[in-house]
Amino acid sequence: MFLSGHKEAANLGIFVKDKSFYKQAVAIAVPISLQSMITIGVNLMDNIMVGSLGEIVLSGTSLANQFIGIYHICCMGIGMGASVLTARFWGMEDLEALKKTVTLMLRFCIGLAVLFMVPSVFLPAWLMRIYTPDDAVIAQGVLYYRWIWPCFILQGMSLTCTIVLRSVGQVRLPLYSSIGAFFVNIFCNYVFIFGKLGAPKMEIQGAALGTLIARAFEFAVICGYFFLKDEKIGYRIQNLWMRCRELTGEYIRVGVPVFVSDALLAFGSSAVAMIMGRIGREFVSANSITFVTQQLSTVMIQGVCQAGCIVTGHTLGRGDQKKAQEQAWTFLALGVCIGALASGIILLISETVIGCYNITEQTQEIARQLMRAISIIVVFQATNSIMMKGVLRGGGDTRFLMVADILFLWLVSVPLGALAGLVWHLSAFWIYFFLKIDQVIKAFWCVSRLRSGKWMKGISGSAAGRAGRMGAGT
């Protein structure tokens, strides 16, 4: 579909024959995929436990988490923007500048956490009404926010500190804390949702409490180590008050573009959720089931994305553009293969997954239609993700990627999805297809960009500095 008809791809035989290429890609992709699997496992268990309480509760949790998801993506932008500077200062052995960067990052993060906490505490019903007019679903979301609001500061601090630790080579502790949080979350959800071991039966509030306890555990491990134990950076709580004026301009130039780009994508995804919420609670519940199933079937995509970015960057750094182009076609082929495999998995397990939920027959039928739609979309999604977040980003083509991400979501998917669901009243299959049609368009656009060769930017000394700044904006 994406690979046929191009003589260069045919001449290359599609797949690179160098075994070291595959060893390097696997060594990067597997650990990242394992960590993604842990996160997806938490979401899956949450969904199944909450879903057993009925579709109103499931819809309430799903829509309440849309607002929390925006915050999560924004924190990723804050952390990734700061990591560009912390990694550089670590290489320069300039710990003073590194600490000042962390201070600016944490101040930004705390301010953002307060900004999100205030409406979740004082205006939870208003937040829910953004996504749905269903009073029963809104009431469940309000109950969820009653317990979940402290997670903004806990999650933001632990996530940004995790990214900083990784930027200086400390990757084991975040993985171990994620594993621990996984088991804490499952245990606490079981106890508080269903009222086990003498605890009260709290249902949706129990799900929120379980998540809160897991976030507190993660915060204690990550931030406790970062502020009290770590000697590599040596950052301590009193450093939050250090003067950072001379670094503020550089931090804004590097970090804010990442934040803005990620925030726009987050709000775009939230707009899709708003459309779903107005179609009806059955669609929201079905989408929640479909989303977790899709994540589970595509767990390798994130790992291969990162591998594509790193391998491409290393190859271009050595000045071997021909080899980078060969590897790019291989990653493209891997994307199609992974997407096809994910499609088959979704179709294979869809009925089993749907059967795990306590939902109506109407919701089950919607979920089946969404499963069929995503089994098509996922082939394109895997391909464009590995290209855009991996190979093309590794080539430094970040401005193109930012435009593609935002342009097709806001100008195509959101308006077409709204028309399909709220005006044309099409079937669930076509509503979902139009809501995700940007994935299809981006896949073909990526192939066109790959064929042009324009995605490979020059790697001279000054260009490397510019590429680093551009990479911060993705």
Coordinates of C-alpha atoms in Angstrom, one line a residue:
M1 CA 0.0 0.0 0.0
F2 CA 2.7 2.5 1.1
L3 CA 5.7 0.8 -0.3
S4 CA 4.7 -0.3 -3.8
G5 CA 5.5 1.6 -6.9
H6 CA 8.7 3.3 -5.7
K7 CA 11.8 2.1 -7.5
E8 CA 14.1 3.2 -4.6
A9 CA 12.3 1.0 -2.1
A10 CA 12.3 -1.8 -4.6
N11 CA 16.0 -1.5 -5.2
L12 CA 16.7 -1.6 -1.5
G13 CA 14.7 -4.7 -1.1
I14 CA 12.8 -2.8 1.6
F15 CA 14.6 -4.4 4.6
V16 CA 18.2 -3.5 5.5
K17 CA 20.4 -6.6 5.7
D18 CA 22.8 -5.2 8.4
K19 CA 22.2 -7.3 11.6
S20 CA 23.7 -4.6 13.8
F21 CA 20.9 -2.2 12.7
Y22 CA 18.2 -4.6 14.0
K23 CA 20.2 -5.3 17.2
Q24 CA 20.4 -1.5 17.9
A25 CA 16.7 -1.0 17.2
V26 CA 15.7 -3.9 19.4
A27 CA 17.9 -2.8 22.3
I28 CA 16.2 0.6 22.3
A29 CA 12.6 -0.4 21.5
V30 CA 12.1 -3.3 23.9
P31 CA 12.7 -1.5 27.2
I32 CA 10.5 1.5 26.1
S33 CA 7.8 -0.9 25.0
L34 CA 7.9 -2.8 28.4
Q35 CA 7.4 0.5 30.2
S36 CA 4.5 1.4 27.9
M37 CA 3.0 -2.1 28.6
I38 CA 3.0 -1.3 32.3
T39 CA 1.1 2.0 31.8
I40 CA -1.4 0.3 29.4
G41 CA -1.9 -2.5 31.9
V42 CA -2.9 0.0 34.6
N43 CA -5.4 1.6 32.2
L44 CA -6.8 -1.7 31.1
M45 CA -7.3 -2.9 34.7
D46 CA -8.9 0.4 35.7
N47 CA -11.2 0.2 32.7
I48 CA -12.3 -3.4 33.4
M49 CA -12.9 -2.7 37.1
V50 CA -14.8 0.5 36.5
G51 CA -16.6 -1.0 33.5
S52 CA -18.0 -3.7 35.8
L53 CA -20.0 -1.0 37.5
G54 CA -21.8 0.0 34.3
E55 CA -21.4 2.3 31.3
I56 CA -22.5 5.5 33.1
V57 CA -19.6 5.1 35.6
L58 CA -17.2 4.1 32.8
S59 CA -18.2 7.2 30.8
G60 CA -17.8 9.4 33.8
T61 CA -14.3 8.2 34.5
S62 CA -13.3 8.3 30.8
L63 CA -14.4 11.9 30.3
A64 CA -13.0 13.1 33.7
N65 CA -9.7 11.7 32.6
Q66 CA -9.8 13.7 29.4
F67 CA -9.0 16.9 31.3
I68 CA -6.3 15.1 33.3
G69 CA -4.9 13.8 30.1
I70 CA -4.4 17.3 28.8
Y71 CA -2.4 18.1 31.9
H72 CA -0.3 14.9 31.5
I73 CA 0.7 15.9 27.9
C74 CA 1.5 19.4 29.0
C75 CA 3.8 18.1 31.7
M76 CA 5.5 15.9 29.1
G77 CA 6.1 19.1 27.1
I78 CA 7.5 20.9 30.1
G79 CA 9.8 18.0 31.0
M80 CA 11.0 17.2 27.5
G81 CA 11.8 20.9 26.9
A82 CA 13.8 21.1 30.0
S83 CA 15.6 17.8 29.2
V84 CA 17.2 19.3 26.2
L85 CA 19.0 21.8 28.4
T86 CA 19.7 19.4 31.3
A87 CA 21.3 16.9 29.0
R88 CA 23.5 19.6 27.5
F89 CA 24.6 21.0 30.9
W90 CA 25.2 17.5 32.1
G91 CA 27.6 16.9 29.2
M92 CA 29.3 20.3 30.0
E93 CA 29.5 19.3 33.7
D94 CA 27.8 22.6 34.5
L95 CA 25.7 21.5 37.5
E96 CA 24.8 25.0 38.5
A97 CA 23.1 25.7 35.2
L98 CA 21.5 22.3 35.3
K99 CA 20.0 22.9 38.7
K100 CA 18.7 26.3 37.5
T101 CA 17.0 24.6 34.6
V102 CA 15.3 22.1 36.9
T103 CA 14.2 25.0 39.1
L104 CA 12.5 26.8 36.2
M105 CA 10.9 23.5 35.1
L106 CA 9.5 22.7 38.5
R107 CA 8.2 26.3 39.0
F108 CA 6.4 26.0 35.6
C109 CA 5.1 22.6 36.5
I110 CA 3.8 23.7 39.9
G111 CA 2.1 26.7 38.4
L112 CA 0.4 24.6 35.8
A113 CA -0.7 22.1 38.4
V114 CA -2.4 24.8 40.4
L115 CA -4.0 26.1 37.2
F116 CA -5.6 22.7 36.6
M117 CA -6.4 21.9 40.3
V118 CA -8.5 25.0 40.8
P119 CA -11.3 24.1 38.3
S120 CA -11.2 20.4 39.3
V121 CA -11.8 21.4 42.9
F122 CA -14.3 24.2 42.5
L123 CA -15.9 23.6 39.1
P124 CA -15.9 19.9 38.5
A125 CA -19.4 19.9 37.0
W126 CA -18.5 22.6 34.6
L127 CA -15.5 20.6 33.4
M128 CA -17.6 17.6 32.8
R129 CA -20.3 19.6 31.0
I130 CA -17.6 20.6 28.5
Y131 CA -17.5 17.0 27.4
T132 CA -21.1 15.8 27.8
P133 CA -24.6 17.1 28.5
D134 CA -25.6 13.8 30.2
D135 CA -26.4 14.7 33.9
A136 CA -25.9 11.1 35.1
V137 CA -22.4 11.0 33.6
I138 CA -21.6 14.5 34.9
A139 CA -22.6 13.4 38.4
Q140 CA -20.2 10.4 38.3
G141 CA -17.4 12.6 37.0
V142 CA -17.9 15.1 39.9
L143 CA -17.5 12.2 42.3
Y144 CA -14.3 11.2 40.6
Y145 CA -12.8 14.7 40.8
R146 CA -13.6 14.8 44.5
W147 CA -10.6 12.5 45.1
I148 CA -8.4 12.9 42.1
W149 CA -7.4 16.6 42.3
P150 CA -4.2 16.1 44.3
C151 CA -2.9 14.0 41.5
F152 CA -2.1 17.1 39.5
I153 CA 0.8 18.1 41.7
L154 CA 1.9 14.5 42.4
Q155 CA 1.9 13.4 38.8
G156 CA 3.4 16.6 37.5
M157 CA 6.3 16.6 39.9
S158 CA 7.1 12.9 39.5
L159 CA 6.8 13.0 35.7
T160 CA 9.1 16.0 35.1
C161 CA 11.6 14.7 37.6
T162 CA 11.6 11.3 35.9
I163 CA 12.4 13.0 32.6
V164 CA 15.3 14.9 34.1
L165 CA 16.7 11.7 35.7
R166 CA 16.6 10.0 32.3
S167 CA 18.4 12.9 30.7
V168 CA 21.4 12.2 32.9
G169 CA 21.3 8.4 32.3
Q170 CA 19.3 7.3 35.3
V171 CA 16.6 5.0 33.8
R172 CA 16.1 2.1 36.2
L173 CA 14.4 4.0 39.1
P174 CA 11.5 5.3 36.9
L175 CA 10.9 1.8 35.5
Y176 CA 10.9 0.3 39.0
S177 CA 8.6 3.0 40.3
S178 CA 6.2 2.3 37.4
I179 CA 6.1 -1.4 38.2
G180 CA 5.4 -0.6 41.9
A181 CA 2.7 1.9 41.0
F182 CA 1.1 -0.7 38.8
F183 CA 0.6 -3.2 41.6
V184 CA -0.4 -0.5 44.1
N185 CA -3.1 0.8 41.7
I186 CA -4.6 -2.6 41.0
F187 CA -4.7 -3.6 44.7
C188 CA -6.2 -0.3 45.9
N189 CA -8.7 -0.2 43.1
Y190 CA -9.8 -3.7 44.0
V191 CA -10.1 -2.8 47.7
F192 CA -11.9 0.5 47.4
I193 CA -14.0 0.1 44.2
F194 CA -15.6 -3.1 45.5
G195 CA -15.2 -2.7 49.3
K196 CA -12.9 -5.5 50.0
L197 CA -10.8 -6.3 53.2
G198 CA -13.2 -4.2 55.3
A199 CA -13.0 -1.1 53.2
P200 CA -16.1 0.8 52.2
K201 CA -17.5 0.1 48.7
M202 CA -16.7 3.5 47.0
E203 CA -17.2 2.5 43.3
I204 CA -16.0 5.4 41.1
Q205 CA -14.6 7.3 44.1
G206 CA -12.7 4.1 44.9
A207 CA -11.2 4.2 41.4
A208 CA -10.1 7.8 42.0
L209 CA -8.7 7.0 45.5
G210 CA -6.8 4.0 44.1
T211 CA -5.2 6.2 41.4
L212 CA -4.4 8.9 44.0
I213 CA -2.6 6.3 46.2
A214 CA -0.6 5.0 43.2
R215 CA 0.4 8.5 42.3
A216 CA 1.4 9.3 45.8
F217 CA 3.6 6.1 45.8
E218 CA 5.2 7.2 42.5
F219 CA 5.8 10.7 43.9
A220 CA 7.4 9.4 47.1
V221 CA 9.8 7.1 45.2
I222 CA 10.8 9.5 42.4
C223 CA 10.8 12.8 44.2
G224 CA 12.0 11.4 47.5
Y225 CA 15.1 10.1 45.6
F226 CA 15.5 13.2 43.5
F227 CA 15.3 15.7 46.3
L228 CA 16.9 13.7 49.2
K229 CA 19.1 10.9 47.8
D230 CA 20.4 11.7 44.3
E231 CA 24.1 12.7 44.2
K232 CA 24.6 13.0 40.4
I233 CA 22.6 16.2 40.1
G234 CA 22.5 17.0 43.8
Y235 CA 19.2 18.9 43.6
R236 CA 17.6 19.8 46.9
I237 CA 14.3 21.4 47.9
Q238 CA 16.0 24.7 48.8
N239 CA 17.2 25.0 45.2
L240 CA 13.6 25.9 44.3
W241 CA 14.3 29.4 45.5
M242 CA 17.6 29.9 43.6
R243 CA 17.9 32.8 41.2
C244 CA 17.6 31.8 37.5
R245 CA 17.1 35.1 35.6
E246 CA 20.1 34.6 33.3
L247 CA 18.7 31.2 32.1
T248 CA 15.0 32.2 31.8
G249 CA 15.2 33.4 28.2
E250 CA 17.0 30.3 27.0
Y251 CA 14.5 28.1 28.8
I252 CA 11.5 29.9 27.3
R253 CA 13.1 29.6 23.8
V254 CA 13.7 25.8 24.2
G255 CA 10.9 24.7 26.5
V256 CA 7.9 26.7 25.6
P257 CA 7.6 25.5 22.0
V258 CA 7.5 21.9 23.2
F259 CA 4.8 22.9 25.7
V260 CA 2.7 24.8 23.1
S261 CA 3.0 22.0 20.4
D262 CA 2.0 19.3 22.9
A263 CA -0.8 21.4 24.4
L264 CA -2.4 22.0 21.0
L265 CA -2.4 18.3 20.2
A266 CA -3.8 17.6 23.7
F267 CA -6.7 20.1 23.2
G268 CA -7.3 18.6 19.7
S269 CA -7.7 15.1 21.2
S270 CA -9.9 16.7 23.9
A271 CA -12.1 18.2 21.2
V272 CA -12.6 14.7 19.7
A273 CA -13.7 13.6 23.2
M274 CA -16.2 16.4 23.3
I275 CA -17.7 15.3 20.1
M276 CA -18.0 11.7 21.4
G277 CA -19.5 13.0 24.6
R278 CA -22.3 14.7 22.7
I279 CA -23.1 11.7 20.6
G280 CA -24.0 9.8 23.8
R281 CA -22.8 7.8 26.8
E282 CA -22.9 4.6 24.8
F283 CA -20.3 5.9 22.3
V284 CA -18.1 7.2 25.1
S285 CA -18.1 3.8 26.9
A286 CA -17.5 2.0 23.6
N287 CA -14.6 4.3 22.8
S288 CA -13.1 3.8 26.2
I289 CA -13.0 0.0 25.6
T290 CA -11.7 0.4 22.1
F291 CA -8.9 2.8 23.1
V292 CA -7.4 0.5 25.7
T293 CA -7.6 -2.4 23.3
Q294 CA -5.9 -0.3 20.6
Q295 CA -3.1 0.6 23.1
L296 CA -2.6 -3.0 24.1
S297 CA -2.3 -4.2 20.5
T298 CA 0.2 -1.4 19.5
V299 CA 2.5 -1.5 22.5
M300 CA 5.6 -1.9 20.2
I301 CA 4.9 1.3 18.3
Q302 CA 6.2 3.7 20.9
G303 CA 9.4 1.6 21.3
V304 CA 10.0 1.5 17.5
C305 CA 9.3 5.2 17.2
Q306 CA 12.1 6.0 19.7
A307 CA 14.4 3.5 18.0
G308 CA 13.7 5.1 14.6
C309 CA 14.5 8.6 16.0
I310 CA 17.7 7.5 17.7
V311 CA 19.1 5.2 15.0
T312 CA 18.3 7.8 12.3
G313 CA 20.0 10.6 14.3
H314 CA 23.1 8.4 14.8
T315 CA 23.4 7.5 11.2
L316 CA 22.9 11.1 9.9
G317 CA 25.4 12.3 12.6
R318 CA 28.0 10.1 10.9
G319 CA 27.1 11.8 7.6
D320 CA 25.8 8.7 5.9
Q321 CA 22.6 9.9 4.2
K322 CA 22.3 7.0 1.8
K323 CA 22.3 4.5 4.8
A324 CA 19.8 6.7 6.6
Q325 CA 17.5 6.6 3.6
E326 CA 17.8 2.8 3.5
Q327 CA 17.0 2.5 7.2
A328 CA 14.1 4.8 6.8
W329 CA 12.5 2.5 4.2
T330 CA 13.0 -0.4 6.5
F331 CA 11.3 1.5 9.4
L332 CA 8.5 2.3 7.0
A333 CA 8.1 -1.4 6.2
L334 CA 8.2 -2.3 9.9
G335 CA 5.5 0.3 10.5
V336 CA 3.2 -1.4 8.0
C337 CA 4.0 -4.9 9.4
I338 CA 3.4 -3.8 13.0
G339 CA 0.2 -2.0 12.0
A340 CA -1.1 -5.1 10.2
L341 CA -0.2 -7.3 13.2
A342 CA -2.0 -4.9 15.5
S343 CA -5.0 -4.9 13.2
G344 CA -5.2 -8.7 13.4
I345 CA -4.9 -8.7 17.2
I346 CA -7.7 -6.2 17.6
L347 CA -10.0 -8.3 15.4
L348 CA -9.0 -11.5 17.2
I349 CA -9.5 -10.2 20.8
S350 CA -12.3 -7.7 20.3
E351 CA -15.2 -10.0 21.3
T352 CA -13.4 -11.2 24.3
V353 CA -12.5 -7.7 25.5
I354 CA -16.1 -6.4 25.0
G355 CA -17.4 -9.4 26.9
C356 CA -15.4 -8.3 30.0
Y357 CA -17.6 -5.2 30.4
N358 CA -21.0 -4.8 32.0
I359 CA -22.6 -2.8 29.2
T360 CA -25.8 -2.8 27.2
E361 CA -26.3 -4.6 23.9
Q362 CA -26.4 -1.2 22.1
T363 CA -23.0 -0.2 23.6
Q364 CA -21.6 -3.6 22.6
E365 CA -22.6 -3.1 19.0
I366 CA -21.0 0.3 18.9
A367 CA -17.8 -1.1 20.4
R368 CA -17.8 -3.8 17.7
Q369 CA -18.1 -1.1 15.0
L370 CA -15.3 0.9 16.6
M371 CA -13.1 -2.1 16.8
R372 CA -13.6 -2.7 13.1
A373 CA -12.8 0.9 12.3
I374 CA -9.7 1.0 14.4
S375 CA -8.5 -2.3 12.9
I376 CA -8.2 -0.3 9.6
I377 CA -6.9 3.0 11.1
V378 CA -4.2 1.3 13.1
V379 CA -2.3 0.3 10.0
F380 CA -2.0 3.9 9.0
Q381 CA -1.4 5.1 12.5
A382 CA 1.5 2.7 13.1
T383 CA 3.1 3.8 9.8
N384 CA 2.8 7.5 10.4
S385 CA 3.8 7.3 14.1
I386 CA 7.0 5.5 13.3
M387 CA 7.8 7.9 10.5
M388 CA 6.8 11.2 12.2
K389 CA 7.8 10.6 15.8
G390 CA 10.7 8.4 14.8
V391 CA 12.6 8.6 11.5
L392 CA 11.6 12.1 10.3
R393 CA 12.1 13.6 13.7
G394 CA 15.5 12.0 13.9
G395 CA 16.2 13.7 10.6
G396 CA 15.5 17.1 12.1
D397 CA 12.3 17.7 10.0
T398 CA 10.4 18.9 13.1
R399 CA 8.6 21.9 11.6
F400 CA 7.0 19.7 9.0
L401 CA 5.9 17.3 11.7
M402 CA 4.3 20.0 13.8
V403 CA 2.4 21.3 10.9
A404 CA 1.2 17.9 9.9
D405 CA 0.1 16.9 13.5
I406 CA -1.9 20.1 14.1
L407 CA -3.2 20.8 10.6
F408 CA -4.9 17.6 9.8
L409 CA -6.3 17.1 13.3
W410 CA -7.9 20.6 13.5
L411 CA -8.9 21.1 9.9
V412 CA -9.9 17.6 8.9
S413 CA -10.6 15.1 11.8
V414 CA -12.4 17.4 14.2
P415 CA -14.8 19.1 11.7
L416 CA -15.5 15.9 9.8
G417 CA -16.0 13.9 13.0
A418 CA -18.4 16.6 14.3
L419 CA -20.4 16.5 11.0
A420 CA -20.5 12.7 10.9
G421 CA -21.7 12.4 14.5
L422 CA -23.8 15.5 15.2
V423 CA -25.1 16.5 11.8
W424 CA -25.1 13.5 9.4
H425 CA -25.7 10.9 12.2
L426 CA -23.7 8.3 10.5
S427 CA -23.0 4.8 11.9
A428 CA -20.4 4.5 14.7
F429 CA -18.0 3.0 12.2
W430 CA -17.9 6.0 10.0
I431 CA -18.0 8.5 12.9
Y432 CA -14.9 6.9 14.3
F433 CA -13.2 6.7 10.9
F434 CA -13.7 10.4 10.3
L435 CA -12.6 11.3 13.8
K436 CA -9.3 9.4 13.1
I437 CA -8.9 10.2 9.4
D438 CA -5.9 12.4 10.0
Q439 CA -4.0 9.2 10.7
V440 CA -4.6 8.0 7.1
I441 CA -3.7 11.4 5.6
K442 CA -0.5 11.7 7.6
A443 CA 0.6 8.2 6.6
F444 CA 0.6 9.1 2.9
W445 CA 2.1 12.5 3.5
C446 CA 4.9 10.9 5.4
V447 CA 5.7 8.6 2.5
S448 CA 5.8 11.5 0.1
R449 CA 8.1 13.4 2.5
L450 CA 10.3 10.3 2.8
R451 CA 10.6 9.9 -1.0
S452 CA 11.6 13.5 -1.4
G453 CA 14.7 13.2 0.8
K454 CA 14.0 16.7 2.2
W455 CA 13.5 15.3 5.7
M456 CA 17.3 14.8 6.1
K457 CA 18.8 18.0 7.5
G458 CA 22.5 18.9 7.3
I459 CA 24.6 17.8 10.3
S460 CA 27.3 20.4 10.6
G461 CA 28.3 21.9 13.9
S462 CA 26.0 24.9 13.7
A463 CA 23.2 22.8 12.2
A464 CA 23.4 20.3 15.0
G465 CA 22.7 23.1 17.4
R466 CA 19.7 24.2 15.4
A467 CA 18.5 20.6 15.2
G468 CA 18.7 20.4 19.0
R469 CA 16.5 23.5 19.3
M470 CA 14.1 22.2 16.7
G471 CA 13.9 18.8 18.4
A472 CA 12.7 20.7 21.5
G473 CA 9.7 22.0 19.6
T474 CA 8.2 18.6 18.8

